[in-house]
Amino acid sequence: MVHEQLSHSRSEFYGSLSRAIEHRKQNPAKSPQELIFVDELIDNQPPDIQLSDAVTFCVGGFHTTGTALLWAIYYLCNNEDVQEKLYRELVENIDGEITPADIANCT
């Protein structure tokens, strides 16, 4: 049962990435600002490698980001002075929805 669920989930994941790659091939970026990692795969990897590299980026990015956030939260929990400073900066610089300008105002 678990093997079947895992196999199904894997097929769905690979299928989604395959469709995303094909969609991007048919709808390329119109400017350098629109480029995403899939464009690099399409431009620099042979077709038989593109899907496996896309999986690697997704899974690797997921774990890297999750680990970084976990350590950041751990650090904040163990350093109340830093936690308080972060809180004050957020209250002072962010009013409502967070924008890139809000983040730039934080130190």
GROMACS .gro file of C-alpha atoms in nm:
model
  107
    1MET     CA    1   0.000   0.000   0.000
    2VAL     CA    2   0.266   0.252   0.100
    3HIS     CA    3   0.477   0.157  -0.203
    4GLU     CA    4   0.181   0.222  -0.433
    5GLN     CA    5   0.114   0.563  -0.274
    6LEU     CA    6   0.479   0.657  -0.301
    7SER     CA    7   0.492   0.545  -0.663
    8HIS     CA    8   0.177   0.743  -0.743
    9SER     CA    9   0.310   1.056  -0.570
   10ARG     CA   10   0.642   1.024  -0.752
   11SER     CA   11   0.463   0.992  -1.086
   12GLU     CA   12   0.253   1.301  -1.010
   13PHE     CA   13   0.561   1.501  -0.910
   14TYR     CA   14   0.757   1.399  -1.220
   15GLY     CA   15   0.451   1.464  -1.437
   16SER     CA   16   0.409   1.815  -1.297
   17LEU     CA   17   0.773   1.898  -1.359
   18SER     CA   18   0.761   1.751  -1.710
   19ARG     CA   19   0.455   1.963  -1.792
   20ALA     CA   20   0.626   2.273  -1.650
   21ILE     CA   21   0.934   2.213  -1.865
   22GLU     CA   22   0.726   2.158  -2.178
   23HIS     CA   23   0.513   2.464  -2.103
   24ARG     CA   24   0.826   2.677  -2.069
   25LYS     CA   25   0.967   2.542  -2.396
   26GLN     CA   26   0.646   2.651  -2.569
   27ASN     CA   27   0.629   2.983  -2.378
   28PRO     CA   28   0.986   3.110  -2.334
   29ALA     CA   29   1.081   3.412  -2.126
   30LYS     CA   30   1.036   3.744  -2.304
   31SER     CA   31   1.306   3.926  -2.105
   32PRO     CA   32   1.601   3.841  -1.878
   33GLN     CA   33   1.392   3.939  -1.573
   34GLU     CA   34   1.149   3.655  -1.650
   35LEU     CA   35   1.415   3.382  -1.655
   36ILE     CA   36   1.374   3.099  -1.405
   37PHE     CA   37   1.579   2.788  -1.329
   38VAL     CA   38   1.387   2.583  -1.586
   39ASP     CA   39   1.521   2.812  -1.860
   40GLU     CA   40   1.876   2.723  -1.755
   41LEU     CA   41   1.792   2.355  -1.776
   42ILE     CA   42   1.635   2.393  -2.119
   43ASP     CA   43   1.926   2.599  -2.252
   44ASN     CA   44   2.213   2.403  -2.098
   45GLN     CA   45   2.108   2.042  -2.043
   46PRO     CA   46   2.018   1.767  -2.289
   47PRO     CA   47   1.646   1.673  -2.281
   48ASP     CA   48   1.710   1.341  -2.105
   49ILE     CA   49   1.879   1.522  -1.812
   50GLN     CA   50   1.638   1.815  -1.772
   51LEU     CA   51   1.376   1.631  -1.565
   52SER     CA   52   1.621   1.471  -1.323
   53ASP     CA   53   1.797   1.804  -1.269
   54ALA     CA   54   1.460   1.975  -1.207
   55VAL     CA   55   1.382   1.714  -0.940
   56THR     CA   56   1.723   1.769  -0.782
   57PHE     CA   57   1.672   2.147  -0.766
   58CYS     CA   58   1.323   2.115  -0.616
   59VAL     CA   59   1.415   1.859  -0.352
   60GLY     CA   60   1.752   2.019  -0.274
   61GLY     CA   61   1.601   2.365  -0.246
   62PHE     CA   62   1.326   2.235  -0.020
   63HIS     CA   63   1.569   2.079   0.226
   64THR     CA   64   1.815   2.368   0.218
   65THR     CA   65   1.547   2.628   0.285
   66GLY     CA   66   1.385   2.417   0.554
   67THR     CA   67   1.715   2.361   0.732
   68ALA     CA   68   1.805   2.731   0.718
   69LEU     CA   69   1.466   2.829   0.861
   70LEU     CA   70   1.494   2.567   1.134
   71TRP     CA   71   1.833   2.702   1.245
   72ALA     CA   72   1.708   3.062   1.230
   73ILE     CA   73   1.414   2.974   1.455
   74TYR     CA   74   1.642   2.782   1.691
   75TYR     CA   75   1.878   3.082   1.710
   76LEU     CA   76   1.590   3.320   1.782
   77CYS     CA   77   1.453   3.090   2.054
   78ASN     CA   78   1.791   3.083   2.226
   79ASN     CA   79   1.868   3.455   2.193
   80GLU     CA   80   1.586   3.664   2.335
   81ASP     CA   81   1.771   3.990   2.268
   82VAL     CA   82   1.791   3.910   1.896
   83GLN     CA   83   1.429   3.795   1.899
   84GLU     CA   84   1.325   4.127   2.054
   85LYS     CA   85   1.531   4.327   1.803
   86LEU     CA   86   1.370   4.137   1.514
   87TYR     CA   87   1.024   4.197   1.657
   88ARG     CA   88   1.089   4.571   1.697
   89GLU     CA   89   1.217   4.601   1.340
   90LEU     CA   90   0.917   4.418   1.201
   91VAL     CA   91   0.673   4.636   1.396
   92GLU     CA   92   0.853   4.956   1.295
   93ASN     CA   93   0.905   4.875   0.925
   94ILE     CA   94   0.616   4.661   0.815
   95ASP     CA   95   0.259   4.780   0.803
   96GLY     CA   96   0.028   4.521   0.652
   97GLU     CA   97   0.148   4.314   0.357
   98ILE     CA   98   0.525   4.264   0.335
   99THR     CA   99   0.695   4.416   0.030
  100PRO     CA  100   1.058   4.409  -0.088
  101ALA     CA  101   1.085   4.775   0.019
  102ASP     CA  102   0.981   4.677   0.373
  103ILE     CA  103   1.256   4.417   0.388
  104ALA     CA  104   1.511   4.665   0.256
  105ASN     CA  105   1.425   4.898   0.545
  106CYS     CA  106   1.519   4.633   0.802
  107THR     CA  107   1.880   4.604   0.920
   0.00000   0.00000   0.00000
